[in-house]
Short mmCIF file of C-alpha atoms in Angstrom, two decimals:
data_model
loop_
_atom_site.label_atom_id
_atom_site.label_comp_id
_atom_site.label_asym_id
_atom_site.label_seq_id
_atom_site.Cartn_x
_atom_site.Cartn_y
_atom_site.Cartn_z
CA MET Z 1 53.96 -104.42 -26.66
CA SER Z 2 54.35 -104.67 -22.96
CA LYS Z 3 55.83 -101.17 -23.00
CA ASN Z 4 52.68 -99.87 -24.74
CA LEU Z 5 50.52 -101.76 -22.29
CA ARG Z 6 52.37 -100.17 -19.38
CA ILE Z 7 51.96 -96.69 -20.86
CA ALA Z 8 48.25 -97.32 -21.44
CA ALA Z 9 47.81 -98.58 -17.88
CA ALA Z 10 49.65 -95.55 -16.50
CA CYS Z 11 47.47 -93.19 -18.56
CA LEU Z 12 44.33 -94.98 -17.36
CA ALA Z 13 45.46 -94.76 -13.72
CA LEU Z 14 46.30 -91.08 -14.15
CA ALA Z 15 42.90 -90.42 -15.70
CA ALA Z 16 41.18 -92.22 -12.82
CA VAL Z 17 42.80 -90.06 -10.11
CA THR Z 18 42.72 -86.71 -11.96
CA PRO Z 19 39.01 -86.01 -11.26
CA ALA Z 20 39.57 -86.61 -7.53
CA ALA Z 21 42.29 -83.99 -7.48
CA ALA Z 22 40.00 -81.49 -9.22
CA ALA Z 23 37.04 -82.13 -6.95
CA ASP Z 24 37.63 -78.97 -4.92
CA PRO Z 25 34.33 -77.53 -3.66
CA ILE Z 26 32.99 -74.91 -5.98
CA THR Z 27 31.56 -72.04 -3.97
CA VAL Z 28 28.89 -70.12 -5.79
CA PRO Z 29 26.71 -67.83 -3.68
CA ILE Z 30 23.05 -68.74 -4.15
CA SER Z 31 21.69 -65.51 -2.61
CA SER Z 32 22.81 -62.41 -0.84
CA LEU Z 33 21.18 -59.79 1.34
CA ALA Z 34 21.12 -57.42 -1.63
CA GLU Z 35 18.84 -59.84 -3.49
CA LEU Z 36 16.28 -60.26 -0.72
CA PRO Z 37 13.11 -58.15 -1.06
CA ILE Z 38 13.06 -57.27 2.62
CA SER Z 39 15.12 -54.90 4.72
CA ASP Z 40 17.01 -55.83 7.85
CA THR Z 41 18.23 -52.35 8.64
CA ASP Z 42 16.80 -49.91 11.13
CA ALA Z 43 17.40 -46.76 9.12
CA ASN Z 44 14.08 -45.09 9.89
CA GLY Z 45 13.83 -45.90 13.58
CA TRP Z 46 10.88 -48.33 13.68
CA ASP Z 47 11.88 -49.20 17.27
CA GLY Z 48 10.35 -47.19 20.09
CA PHE Z 49 7.33 -45.27 21.23
CA TYR Z 50 5.04 -43.27 18.96
CA ALA Z 51 1.93 -41.09 19.15
CA GLY Z 52 -0.27 -39.79 16.41
CA ILE Z 53 -3.56 -38.57 15.05
CA TYR Z 54 -5.82 -40.11 12.46
CA SER Z 55 -9.16 -39.69 10.75
CA GLY Z 56 -11.42 -42.32 9.41
CA VAL Z 57 -14.70 -43.76 8.36
CA GLN Z 58 -16.58 -46.47 10.25
CA ASP Z 59 -19.47 -48.21 8.52
CA SER Z 60 -22.04 -50.52 10.14
CA THR Z 61 -25.60 -51.66 9.54
CA ALA Z 62 -26.96 -50.13 12.77
CA GLY Z 63 -24.84 -46.98 12.94
CA GLY Z 64 -24.57 -46.26 9.25
CA THR Z 65 -21.55 -44.37 8.06
CA GLN Z 66 -19.75 -42.44 10.78
CA PHE Z 67 -16.79 -40.10 10.39
CA GLY Z 68 -14.25 -39.49 13.10
CA ILE Z 69 -10.93 -38.27 14.30
CA GLY Z 70 -8.76 -39.96 16.89
CA VAL Z 71 -5.46 -40.19 18.73
CA ASN Z 72 -3.24 -43.23 19.10
CA ALA Z 73 -0.11 -44.19 21.01
CA GLY Z 74 1.97 -47.33 20.95
CA VAL Z 75 5.32 -49.04 20.89
CA GLU Z 76 7.05 -51.05 18.13
CA VAL Z 77 10.10 -53.30 18.18
CA GLN Z 78 11.99 -54.45 15.08
CA PHE Z 79 13.78 -57.83 14.97
CA ASP Z 80 15.70 -58.09 11.69
CA PHE Z 81 12.90 -57.42 9.21
CA TYR Z 82 10.05 -58.42 11.58
CA LEU Z 83 8.06 -55.74 13.34
CA ILE Z 84 5.80 -56.26 16.39
CA GLY Z 85 4.03 -53.78 18.58
CA THR Z 86 0.98 -52.74 20.51
CA GLU Z 87 -1.25 -49.68 20.29
CA VAL Z 88 -4.06 -47.90 22.15
CA ALA Z 89 -6.42 -45.60 20.25
CA VAL Z 90 -9.50 -43.50 20.99
CA GLN Z 91 -11.66 -41.82 18.36
CA GLY Z 92 -14.72 -39.65 18.37
CA LEU Z 93 -17.35 -40.63 15.78
CA SER Z 94 -20.27 -38.60 14.50
CA ASP Z 95 -22.84 -38.64 11.73
CA ASP Z 96 -26.11 -36.92 10.91
CA GLY Z 97 -28.39 -39.76 12.02
CA ALA Z 98 -26.89 -41.89 14.82
CA GLY Z 99 -25.36 -39.09 16.86
CA GLU Z 100 -21.99 -39.03 18.50
CA THR Z 101 -20.00 -41.74 20.25
CA VAL Z 102 -16.47 -42.55 21.36
CA TYR Z 103 -14.77 -45.78 20.27
CA GLY Z 104 -11.65 -47.16 21.96
CA GLN Z 105 -9.40 -49.97 20.83
CA ILE Z 106 -6.33 -51.93 21.91
CA LEU Z 107 -4.38 -53.54 19.08
CA GLY Z 108 -1.45 -55.86 18.65
CA ARG Z 109 0.47 -55.41 15.42
CA ALA Z 110 2.87 -57.79 13.63
CA GLY Z 111 4.40 -57.28 10.22
CA LEU Z 112 7.35 -57.04 7.92
CA VAL Z 113 9.68 -54.17 7.05
CA VAL Z 114 9.73 -54.45 3.24
CA SER Z 115 12.16 -51.56 2.70
CA ASP Z 116 13.86 -48.91 4.79
CA ASP Z 117 10.72 -46.75 4.60
CA VAL Z 118 7.80 -49.17 4.23
CA ALA Z 119 6.22 -51.65 6.65
CA VAL Z 120 3.14 -53.82 6.17
CA TYR Z 121 1.36 -55.36 9.13
CA ALA Z 122 -1.57 -57.36 10.42
CA ALA Z 123 -3.49 -56.02 13.40
CA GLY Z 124 -5.82 -57.63 15.88
CA GLY Z 125 -7.32 -56.69 19.20
CA TYR Z 126 -10.29 -55.47 21.18
CA GLY Z 127 -12.63 -52.53 20.59
CA ILE Z 128 -15.33 -51.00 22.76
CA ASP Z 129 -17.97 -48.37 22.07
CA LEU Z 130 -17.65 -46.04 25.07
CA GLY Z 131 -20.97 -44.32 24.44
CA PRO Z 132 -24.40 -45.62 23.53
CA PRO Z 133 -24.95 -48.33 22.40
CA ASP Z 134 -22.97 -50.75 24.56
CA GLU Z 135 -20.87 -52.71 22.06
CA GLN Z 136 -17.65 -54.70 22.32
CA ASP Z 137 -15.76 -56.13 19.37
CA ILE Z 138 -12.88 -58.37 18.38
CA LEU Z 139 -10.87 -56.51 15.73
CA ALA Z 140 -8.85 -57.94 12.82
CA GLY Z 141 -7.24 -56.23 9.85
CA GLY Z 142 -4.03 -54.75 8.59
CA GLY Z 143 -2.30 -51.78 7.09
CA ILE Z 144 0.72 -50.18 5.51
CA GLU Z 145 2.99 -47.56 7.02
CA LEU Z 146 5.36 -45.23 5.17
CA SER Z 147 8.21 -43.47 6.98
CA LEU Z 148 8.65 -39.90 5.72
CA THR Z 149 11.55 -39.02 8.05
CA ASP Z 150 13.31 -40.69 10.98
CA SER Z 151 10.46 -39.51 13.24
CA VAL Z 152 7.35 -39.00 11.09
CA SER Z 153 5.34 -41.68 9.28
CA VAL Z 154 1.95 -41.93 7.60
CA ARG Z 155 -0.24 -44.98 7.39
CA ALA Z 156 -3.50 -46.43 6.13
CA GLN Z 157 -5.33 -49.18 8.03
CA TYR Z 158 -8.43 -51.35 7.70
CA LEU Z 159 -10.09 -53.11 10.62
CA ARG Z 160 -13.11 -55.42 10.66
CA SER Z 161 -14.98 -55.83 13.93
CA PHE Z 162 -16.69 -58.99 15.06
CA PRO Z 163 -19.18 -58.20 17.88
CA THR Z 164 -18.96 -59.99 21.22
CA VAL Z 165 -21.50 -57.69 22.89
CA GLY Z 166 -24.14 -56.21 20.60
CA ASP Z 167 -24.91 -57.24 17.05
CA ASN Z 168 -23.33 -54.57 14.88
CA PRO Z 169 -20.26 -55.60 12.85
CA LYS Z 170 -18.23 -52.67 11.58
CA ASN Z 171 -15.73 -51.83 8.85
CA GLN Z 172 -13.21 -49.16 9.78
CA PHE Z 173 -10.86 -47.35 7.37
CA THR Z 174 -8.32 -44.89 8.79
CA VAL Z 175 -5.43 -42.75 7.59
CA GLY Z 176 -3.09 -40.97 9.95
CA ALA Z 177 0.31 -39.68 10.88
CA THR Z 178 2.54 -40.64 13.82
CA TYR Z 179 5.58 -39.14 15.49
CA SER Z 180 8.20 -41.55 16.89
CA PHE Z 181 10.16 -40.68 20.04
#
């Protein structure tokens, strides 16, 4: 009986230490870059200077609906999948009732590169009506940009203006194309 007791004790001791020997860390990847919905590559050349043209519609209570065409220039920098930049734009606006005016704006842009060819961004800055009436605005909005080639992209943007001088809030919708240098 003591022999059976010794065998049982040995089996119990062996069973107690066996899980410790098999406790090697199990490495299972929980995510990979291929699974993330964002892009960290710079395939389309988001970094650098750009210039472009755009057309748009600006709607306000005092000015009504105005149509325009403009030019813009800026610089963007990509950090991983983050995109930041700044832009200067000037557009001529005209309609049948309010006449013609020139509107200038300085914007900061920050966004995400969601794929090699698509970026979404928020924009904010300062706008000024360079003709009559004297109006100055804080601008806030956003947009989406699609890269067609390494140098050419198209975009759509919405900006809402909050007047600091004058009392004429505006909604601005633009579509345009840019060339990156």
